[in-house]
Amino acid sequence: MGVSGALARLALRHAHLLVIEVPGYWLTRVAVERLAGVRGWRLAVSPADADILAVCGSPGPELALVVARLWEQLPGPRARIDVAAPDLVAAALDQAEAMLRDTPRQRRDSTARDGQGLDDAPGGDIALAHGSEDRDGLEMDVLQVRLGPVLPDWPAGLVLRAHLHGDLIVEAQAGVVDAGQGGPAGGGHVVGGDTSGDIRQVDAGEVAARRCDNAARLLALAGWPDAAGGARAIRDRLLTGDRSAAITELARLRRRVRRSWLLRWSLRRVGPLPPDELARLGLAPDLTGDVWDRLNGMLDRAVFVTGGPAGVAAGGPAGAGVGGPTGFDVGGSVTPPAAVASVVSGWDVATARLIVASLDIAALDVVTDG
Amino acid sequence: MVTHLVFWGLAVVAVLAGVAVFVVNSMARASYSLALSFIAVGLQLLLLQQLYVGVLVILMMVMEMAIMAVYMNMFMGMNPAMMSMNMVHGARHALPVSVGVFLLLAAGALFAPWPSRRGSPPADVTAALGMELMGPKMLAMAGVGVVMAATIVSGVVLAAHRTRYDRFGDDLRRPRPADPQPGGVGR
Amino acid sequence: MADLPAVVSGGWAPVAAGLLGALAVAAALLDGALAGRAAGVRSGMGQPAGEVARLLRQRRRTTVAADRLLWRIGGAGLLGMALMIVTVVPLGRWTLFDLGVGVVWVNALDVLAWAFVWLTGWGANSAYALVGGYRFLAHGLAYELPLMFALVAPAVAASSLRVGEVAAAQQGLWFVVWMPVAFVVYCLGVVAIAVWGPFSPALGRDVAGGVTAELSGVDRLLFLAGRYALLAAGAAFAVPMFLGGGAGPLLPAWAWVLVKAAVLLAGLVWLRRRVPALRPDVFMEVGWLVLLPAVLLQDLLVAVVVIGG
């Protein structure tokens, strides 16, 4: 018991969690990330990498199915927690830790899983991929891959059915998981259980935090974990009320990002969107330019919002309905999924992920394009 | 004695891995069986004190097989779940022919009256081998290398679907090429 | 010319492996500390130990219709590669394997990364892992030729492919001083074969961890350890190639080798915190249009100096 007990104690201090955000439970997800970070835990990038599956909010039937499948893919020792609101996070993480610590329980779980699942391979039934011409005129196999709804740094609830040539997205259809369940997906906290369903005025700190969160995702996808971590720390400060420190750090982060010529070199000319294209797709007009412009735009909006009066309701470069009359919207307009599908077509997966992250998505329209 | 055992062991590995190329059922396995076969041959060359050639065989063949596996998988649309590929075609004729050729060559190697060693190997075998192979023709060989590289590049350029007119416009005046995705040096 | 290193018996191989392991652990500790400082948590230094404990406690897993043989070979291969590289790195006055073509030997081994990383991505039968594997090869196409020509420069300057002779040829002036381009390109190559920092899109978050997407337990541990070991082995090999081998005041030669390797290794680890990823789609042109010509010019310069001097 000595060795394995010590191993378990050490392992528990460094658990990895796979966080699944049900659309509408943004604040809960952010709280999970923050409190897990305080414990020294890390965010997993795939189920194979995870010890804990943290479901933020109550998933609809479609997402519940996905969660169940992912749960089967956790190697174990494993723990699943369902968190419905930000103030329940600390208790849920304690619970997860207790579950992982309970070695006999994990042994039972492991024994129960032996010999089931996984090896029920579909045998010889896997169909041959059909081919089509790629952008260089070569005949290529087409692989159908569903991006989302659970991917690191991916908008909550978004599902992109992509047709891949190699890793090039030839075309894609977008949808939102559990679209039939009503309510705008991925929206603010008001749809889910974060508040008791009241439509309340979104405060400026939260709007800015949302921008920082989206910027953190983009920076993480661009392969710059430190800057992403910095953006996340600012987000957490904004939400926990440490405004002044957050504003200083935000200004520093903005300078740091602007000065990185390597980042600029990497993101320039990726996913350019002219104003008329944005209007046609129903995207906010402040997304003009390429991914680099949009990253800076996000940080600028965050700076503007924190600098402005509390509860900004109108105007400024943020424009586009900051805390607008619809109430559910946290500083960005509702993004139509079809627009997301349209802007990623013709790009490879890496750049497509950057483009999606650069759209500063706060909420997805549930009307799918089929 | 140990050297002899290792040498023969590697020979067996090389032959078996070569056979495996035609037995395994996926392109990835076939490619890397071939790579293993070549690695065994490369190690044998090391035992023969042909250090440079031996290491070079390993280097070239691993790289080549890595690329070949990629292309073969790409063009054959394979994934590990589809391991039903067969490298043998027309087995009824091919098998006797290839076994026959192998036996013939092996018999040649075994029964040929090899000359006995005269003199002793030079201090720097690599340099000696290079002089023996290339000697005064070194400049020509270096030239051939450049020509081959140029041929490969031109072959790719000619085969490419998009020409410079597609990229830079009909009068080639466009400052930046119209590429589907931007490259890394600002072009 | 200084003394060439003496070959020691194979019984010392575990010591070499231990030193490589120590360097790799030091790299992991430093990386953990830097990551912890950036994230504002205290447990940074403990992170590698915690990660090892976590992965040892975790179950191995497999996927539907995986090519398990090739998958496992790929995952464990990186560590083997790193061990084979350090066999030709002289530790001051001693070396394990005094190969006449040591430089080419290392080159042959670094090419094995193409096989191992791709196989790890392929074997899992997972779209994300395979995309990661292809990304590595795309990087490989861009970094490998510059890396090869970067290794040519010190060999030409020393007129030898023997690592010990290359180190001995730097008495007085280290190669890094007058062939900086080759040194920088070599370091980029090392970072690339370790799938580290700017060259980690093959393990990217955008594809759920890419090559490592489906690895768990001891398989993931081997792969991650292999990356640190490769980074350490690459830094160690730079010492005889560019950094004057064991030359230095006061300390014995073996200590200088370790100090130089550790300093370079720390630099490579630190690089990860400072720079974003170099995606293969944009790095490809840089590799062929900037690095390759630059390093060829470097080789030309070195050759002219050697012939003229």
Tab-separated table of N, CA and C in Angstrom, chain C residues 140-242:
chain	number	residue	atom	x	y	z
C	140	GLY	N	9.327	17.724	-41.104
C	140	GLY	CA	10.556	17.011	-41.450
C	140	GLY	C	11.074	17.420	-42.814
C	141	LEU	N	10.169	17.542	-43.780
C	141	LEU	CA	10.585	17.934	-45.121
C	141	LEU	C	11.245	19.306	-45.099
C	142	ALA	N	10.846	20.142	-44.139
C	142	ALA	CA	11.399	21.494	-44.106
C	142	ALA	C	12.682	21.578	-43.281
C	143	TYR	N	12.811	20.784	-42.224
C	143	TYR	CA	13.988	20.959	-41.366
C	143	TYR	C	15.126	19.996	-41.676
C	144	GLU	N	14.803	18.833	-42.309
C	144	GLU	CA	15.811	17.784	-42.370
C	144	GLU	C	17.016	18.156	-43.250
C	145	LEU	N	16.752	18.695	-44.442
C	145	LEU	CA	17.886	19.029	-45.310
C	145	LEU	C	18.761	20.128	-44.704
C	146	PRO	N	18.160	21.235	-44.199
C	146	PRO	CA	19.015	22.213	-43.522
C	146	PRO	C	19.810	21.595	-42.375
C	147	LEU	N	19.179	20.687	-41.624
C	147	LEU	CA	19.886	20.053	-40.511
C	147	LEU	C	21.087	19.252	-41.012
C	148	MET	N	20.876	18.486	-42.103
C	148	MET	CA	21.977	17.695	-42.653
C	148	MET	C	23.140	18.596	-43.064
C	149	PHE	N	22.803	19.690	-43.757
C	149	PHE	CA	23.881	20.567	-44.209
C	149	PHE	C	24.506	21.331	-43.048
C	150	ALA	N	23.747	21.511	-41.976
C	150	ALA	CA	24.324	22.146	-40.797
C	150	ALA	C	25.368	21.229	-40.169
C	151	LEU	N	25.133	19.919	-40.217
C	151	LEU	CA	26.112	18.977	-39.663
C	151	LEU	C	27.340	18.879	-40.556
C	152	VAL	N	27.174	19.234	-41.838
C	152	VAL	CA	28.302	19.167	-42.761
C	152	VAL	C	29.382	20.177	-42.370
C	153	ALA	N	28.950	21.368	-41.922
C	153	ALA	CA	29.913	22.452	-41.696
C	153	ALA	C	31.026	22.076	-40.707
C	154	PRO	N	30.696	21.608	-39.486
C	154	PRO	CA	31.791	21.244	-38.579
C	154	PRO	C	32.641	20.097	-39.116
C	155	ALA	N	31.986	19.143	-39.813
C	155	ALA	CA	32.742	18.011	-40.343
C	155	ALA	C	33.744	18.489	-41.384
C	156	VAL	N	33.336	19.412	-42.241
C	156	VAL	CA	34.249	19.942	-43.256
C	156	VAL	C	35.390	20.693	-42.575
C	157	ALA	N	35.052	21.515	-41.571
C	157	ALA	CA	36.077	22.312	-40.903
C	157	ALA	C	37.107	21.419	-40.221
C	158	ALA	N	36.646	20.281	-39.676
C	158	ALA	CA	37.565	19.386	-38.980
C	158	ALA	C	38.166	18.358	-39.928
C	159	SER	N	37.680	18.319	-41.173
C	159	SER	CA	38.094	17.309	-42.153
C	159	SER	C	37.930	15.910	-41.588
C	160	SER	N	36.885	15.695	-40.824
C	160	SER	CA	36.673	14.372	-40.252
C	160	SER	C	35.208	14.186	-39.885
C	161	LEU	N	34.777	12.947	-39.947
C	161	LEU	CA	33.421	12.635	-39.507
C	161	LEU	C	33.439	12.017	-38.118
C	162	ARG	N	34.640	11.935	-37.528
C	162	ARG	CA	34.770	11.355	-36.191
C	162	ARG	C	34.482	12.453	-35.171
C	163	VAL	N	33.521	12.174	-34.290
C	163	VAL	CA	33.068	13.233	-33.388
C	163	VAL	C	34.223	13.751	-32.524
C	164	GLY	N	35.072	12.833	-32.067
C	164	GLY	CA	36.193	13.247	-31.225
C	164	GLY	C	37.125	14.198	-31.956
C	165	GLU	N	37.354	13.941	-33.242
C	165	GLU	CA	38.254	14.808	-34.008
C	165	GLU	C	37.618	16.166	-34.272
C	166	VAL	N	36.282	16.160	-34.468
C	166	VAL	CA	35.593	17.437	-34.658
C	166	VAL	C	35.765	18.288	-33.395
C	167	ALA	N	35.606	17.649	-32.232
C	167	ALA	CA	35.765	18.397	-30.979
C	167	ALA	C	37.193	18.900	-30.845
C	168	ALA	N	38.160	18.033	-31.195
C	168	ALA	CA	39.565	18.399	-31.021
C	168	ALA	C	39.977	19.514	-31.978
C	169	ALA	N	39.269	19.635	-33.105
C	169	ALA	CA	39.638	20.649	-34.098
C	169	ALA	C	39.252	22.048	-33.646
C	170	GLN	N	38.583	22.159	-32.488
C	170	GLN	CA	38.107	23.485	-32.069
C	170	GLN	C	38.988	24.097	-30.997
C	171	GLN	N	40.218	23.635	-30.872
C	171	GLN	CA	41.107	24.256	-29.892
C	171	GLN	C	41.310	25.714	-30.288
C	172	GLY	N	40.992	26.579	-29.373
C	172	GLY	CA	41.176	28.002	-29.676
C	172	GLY	C	39.895	28.664	-30.100
C	173	LEU	N	39.300	28.193	-31.180
C	173	LEU	CA	38.098	28.871	-31.660
C	173	LEU	C	36.964	27.852	-31.824
C	174	TRP	N	35.907	28.059	-31.044
C	174	TRP	CA	34.770	27.146	-31.164
C	174	TRP	C	34.069	27.361	-32.497
C	175	PHE	N	33.522	26.272	-33.036
C	175	PHE	CA	32.853	26.380	-34.331
C	175	PHE	C	31.629	27.292	-34.268
C	176	VAL	N	30.993	27.339	-33.087
C	176	VAL	CA	29.793	28.167	-32.997
C	176	VAL	C	30.116	29.627	-33.325
C	177	VAL	N	31.367	30.020	-33.089
C	177	VAL	CA	31.725	31.425	-33.296
C	177	VAL	C	31.751	31.755	-34.786
C	178	TRP	N	32.347	30.874	-35.567
C	178	TRP	CA	32.458	31.242	-36.989
C	178	TRP	C	31.511	30.464	-37.898
C	179	MET	N	30.661	29.619	-37.332
C	179	MET	CA	29.570	29.067	-38.146
C	179	MET	C	28.242	29.160	-37.388
C	180	PRO	N	27.837	30.386	-37.055
C	180	PRO	CA	26.622	30.558	-36.253
C	180	PRO	C	25.360	30.079	-36.963
C	181	VAL	N	25.314	30.238	-38.297
C	181	VAL	CA	24.108	29.825	-39.022
C	181	VAL	C	23.909	28.322	-38.873
C	182	ALA	N	25.005	27.567	-39.058
C	182	ALA	CA	24.907	26.114	-38.925
C	182	ALA	C	24.465	25.751	-37.510
C	183	PHE	N	24.978	26.474	-36.520
C	183	PHE	CA	24.615	26.167	-35.136
C	183	PHE	C	23.123	26.416	-34.887
C	184	VAL	N	22.634	27.543	-35.359
C	184	VAL	CA	21.220	27.862	-35.155
C	184	VAL	C	20.334	26.837	-35.859
C	185	VAL	N	20.697	26.493	-37.096
C	185	VAL	CA	19.893	25.517	-37.835
C	185	VAL	C	19.951	24.159	-37.149
C	186	TYR	N	21.135	23.801	-36.627
C	186	TYR	CA	21.244	22.546	-35.896
C	186	TYR	C	20.304	22.552	-34.683
C	187	CYS	N	20.303	23.658	-33.940
C	187	CYS	CA	19.442	23.735	-32.755
C	187	CYS	C	17.966	23.624	-33.147
C	188	LEU	N	17.593	24.282	-34.257
C	188	LEU	CA	16.215	24.149	-34.734
C	188	LEU	C	15.899	22.687	-35.037
C	189	GLY	N	16.855	22.006	-35.657
C	189	GLY	CA	16.664	20.591	-35.979
C	189	GLY	C	16.456	19.759	-34.732
C	190	VAL	N	17.249	20.030	-33.687
C	190	VAL	CA	17.111	19.282	-32.435
C	190	VAL	C	15.721	19.520	-31.837
C	191	VAL	N	15.319	20.785	-31.833
C	191	VAL	CA	13.994	21.112	-31.299
C	191	VAL	C	12.922	20.383	-32.115
C	192	ALA	N	13.153	20.281	-33.414
C	192	ALA	CA	12.161	19.643	-34.284
C	192	ALA	C	12.092	18.141	-34.054
C	193	ILE	N	13.245	17.470	-33.925
C	193	ILE	CA	13.150	16.012	-33.736
C	193	ILE	C	12.581	15.681	-32.363
C	194	ALA	N	12.705	16.609	-31.418
C	194	ALA	CA	12.098	16.369	-30.102
C	194	ALA	C	10.631	16.806	-30.090
C	195	VAL	N	10.113	17.240	-31.244
C	195	VAL	CA	8.736	17.735	-31.352
C	195	VAL	C	8.466	18.738	-30.231
C	196	TRP	N	9.358	19.669	-30.078
C	196	TRP	CA	9.375	20.553	-28.916
C	196	TRP	C	8.954	21.964	-29.293
C	197	GLY	N	8.305	22.659	-28.386
C	197	GLY	CA	8.041	24.093	-28.508
C	197	GLY	C	7.538	24.514	-29.876
C	198	PRO	N	8.320	25.321	-30.590
C	198	PRO	CA	7.838	25.827	-31.880
C	198	PRO	C	7.562	24.714	-32.893
C	199	PHE	N	8.120	23.534	-32.689
C	199	PHE	CA	7.885	22.441	-33.626
C	199	PHE	C	6.889	21.426	-33.076
C	200	SER	N	5.996	21.871	-32.199
C	200	SER	CA	5.066	20.915	-31.614
C	200	SER	C	3.681	20.877	-32.253
C	201	PRO	N	3.442	21.482	-33.424
C	201	PRO	CA	2.098	21.336	-33.997
C	201	PRO	C	1.683	19.877	-34.202
C	202	ALA	N	2.665	18.955	-34.324
C	202	ALA	CA	2.302	17.540	-34.444
C	202	ALA	C	1.606	17.046	-33.178
C	203	LEU	N	1.813	17.757	-32.062
C	203	LEU	CA	1.152	17.391	-30.811
C	203	LEU	C	0.146	18.478	-30.429
C	204	GLY	N	-0.360	19.185	-31.433
C	204	GLY	CA	-1.110	20.417	-31.172
C	204	GLY	C	-2.414	20.228	-30.432
C	205	ARG	N	-2.808	21.277	-29.727
C	205	ARG	CA	-4.100	21.277	-29.036
C	205	ARG	C	-5.239	21.257	-30.032
C	206	ASP	N	-4.985	21.841	-31.205
C	206	ASP	CA	-6.067	21.930	-32.190
C	206	ASP	C	-6.473	20.556	-32.694
C	207	VAL	N	-5.582	19.573	-32.621
C	207	VAL	CA	-5.965	18.221	-33.001
C	207	VAL	C	-5.921	17.310	-31.780
C	208	ALA	N	-6.358	17.848	-30.658
C	208	ALA	CA	-6.526	17.070	-29.423
C	208	ALA	C	-5.258	16.316	-29.034
C	209	GLY	N	-4.120	16.968	-29.202
C	209	GLY	CA	-2.871	16.318	-28.816
C	209	GLY	C	-2.185	15.601	-29.958
C	210	GLY	N	-2.803	15.583	-31.134
C	210	GLY	CA	-2.168	15.022	-32.328
C	210	GLY	C	-1.651	13.616	-32.118
C	211	VAL	N	-0.348	13.441	-32.349
C	211	VAL	CA	0.268	12.117	-32.251
C	211	VAL	C	-0.016	11.466	-30.894
C	212	THR	N	-0.075	12.281	-29.837
C	212	THR	CA	-0.273	11.714	-28.500
C	212	THR	C	-1.757	11.613	-28.120
C	213	ALA	N	-2.652	11.919	-29.057
C	213	ALA	CA	-4.077	12.009	-28.709
C	213	ALA	C	-4.596	10.748	-28.024
C	214	GLU	N	-4.112	9.589	-28.439
C	214	GLU	CA	-4.674	8.346	-27.912
C	214	GLU	C	-3.734	7.632	-26.940
C	215	LEU	N	-2.606	8.250	-26.597
C	215	LEU	CA	-1.655	7.572	-25.720
C	215	LEU	C	-2.035	7.782	-24.261
C	216	SER	N	-1.889	6.748	-23.462
C	216	SER	CA	-2.119	6.916	-22.033
C	216	SER	C	-1.134	6.050	-21.266
C	217	GLY	N	-1.092	6.258	-19.970
C	217	GLY	CA	-0.283	5.422	-19.093
C	217	GLY	C	1.175	5.387	-19.500
C	218	VAL	N	1.737	4.189	-19.457
C	218	VAL	CA	3.174	4.059	-19.648
C	218	VAL	C	3.570	4.380	-21.095
C	219	ASP	N	2.645	4.201	-22.027
C	219	ASP	CA	2.954	4.529	-23.422
C	219	ASP	C	3.192	6.020	-23.586
C	220	ARG	N	2.330	6.816	-22.945
C	220	ARG	CA	2.507	8.269	-23.011
C	220	ARG	C	3.795	8.666	-22.285
C	221	LEU	N	4.048	7.992	-21.168
C	221	LEU	CA	5.254	8.306	-20.406
C	221	LEU	C	6.501	8.086	-21.260
C	222	LEU	N	6.538	6.952	-21.974
C	222	LEU	CA	7.700	6.649	-22.815
C	222	LEU	C	7.865	7.711	-23.900
C	223	PHE	N	6.752	8.088	-24.516
C	223	PHE	CA	6.834	9.058	-25.603
C	223	PHE	C	7.339	10.405	-25.074
C	224	LEU	N	6.770	10.854	-23.944
C	224	LEU	CA	7.179	12.144	-23.400
C	224	LEU	C	8.632	12.102	-22.932
C	225	ALA	N	9.004	10.998	-22.274
C	225	ALA	CA	10.388	10.863	-21.824
C	225	ALA	C	11.322	10.875	-23.022
C	226	GLY	N	10.883	10.234	-24.114
C	226	GLY	CA	11.693	10.208	-25.329
C	226	GLY	C	11.938	11.608	-25.860
C	227	ARG	N	10.923	12.464	-25.763
C	227	ARG	CA	11.101	13.833	-26.256
C	227	ARG	C	12.144	14.585	-25.434
C	228	TYR	N	12.044	14.464	-24.103
C	228	TYR	CA	13.039	15.148	-23.266
C	228	TYR	C	14.434	14.574	-23.513
C	229	ALA	N	14.497	13.232	-23.657
C	229	ALA	CA	15.796	12.599	-23.864
C	229	ALA	C	16.396	13.048	-25.195
C	230	LEU	N	15.568	13.199	-26.216
C	230	LEU	CA	16.081	13.646	-27.513
C	230	LEU	C	16.596	15.068	-27.427
C	231	LEU	N	15.871	15.902	-26.699
C	231	LEU	CA	16.311	17.282	-26.523
C	231	LEU	C	17.687	17.282	-25.828
C	232	ALA	N	17.804	16.433	-24.786
C	232	ALA	CA	19.058	16.366	-24.039
C	232	ALA	C	20.180	15.809	-24.916
C	233	ALA	N	19.878	14.738	-25.683
C	233	ALA	CA	20.908	14.136	-26.528
C	233	ALA	C	21.349	15.122	-27.608
C	234	GLY	N	20.399	15.868	-28.155
C	234	GLY	CA	20.742	16.858	-29.172
C	234	GLY	C	21.639	17.945	-28.600
C	235	ALA	N	21.317	18.384	-27.378
C	235	ALA	CA	22.154	19.406	-26.743
C	235	ALA	C	23.544	18.853	-26.462
C	236	ALA	N	23.590	17.580	-26.034
C	236	ALA	CA	24.885	16.971	-25.731
C	236	ALA	C	25.727	16.838	-26.993
C	237	PHE	N	25.092	16.509	-28.120
C	237	PHE	CA	25.852	16.327	-29.354
C	237	PHE	C	26.354	17.672	-29.889
C	238	ALA	N	25.659	18.757	-29.556
C	238	ALA	CA	26.114	20.077	-30.004
C	238	ALA	C	27.445	20.439	-29.362
C	239	VAL	N	27.731	19.858	-28.181
C	239	VAL	CA	28.957	20.233	-27.468
C	239	VAL	C	30.210	19.876	-28.274
C	240	PRO	N	30.397	18.611	-28.711
C	240	PRO	CA	31.570	18.351	-29.538
C	240	PRO	C	31.482	18.968	-30.934
C	241	MET	N	30.278	19.199	-31.427
C	241	MET	CA	30.166	19.696	-32.800
C	241	MET	C	30.424	21.193	-32.901
C	242	PHE	N	29.882	21.953	-31.936
C	242	PHE	CA	29.958	23.413	-32.084
C	242	PHE	C	30.591	24.115	-30.884
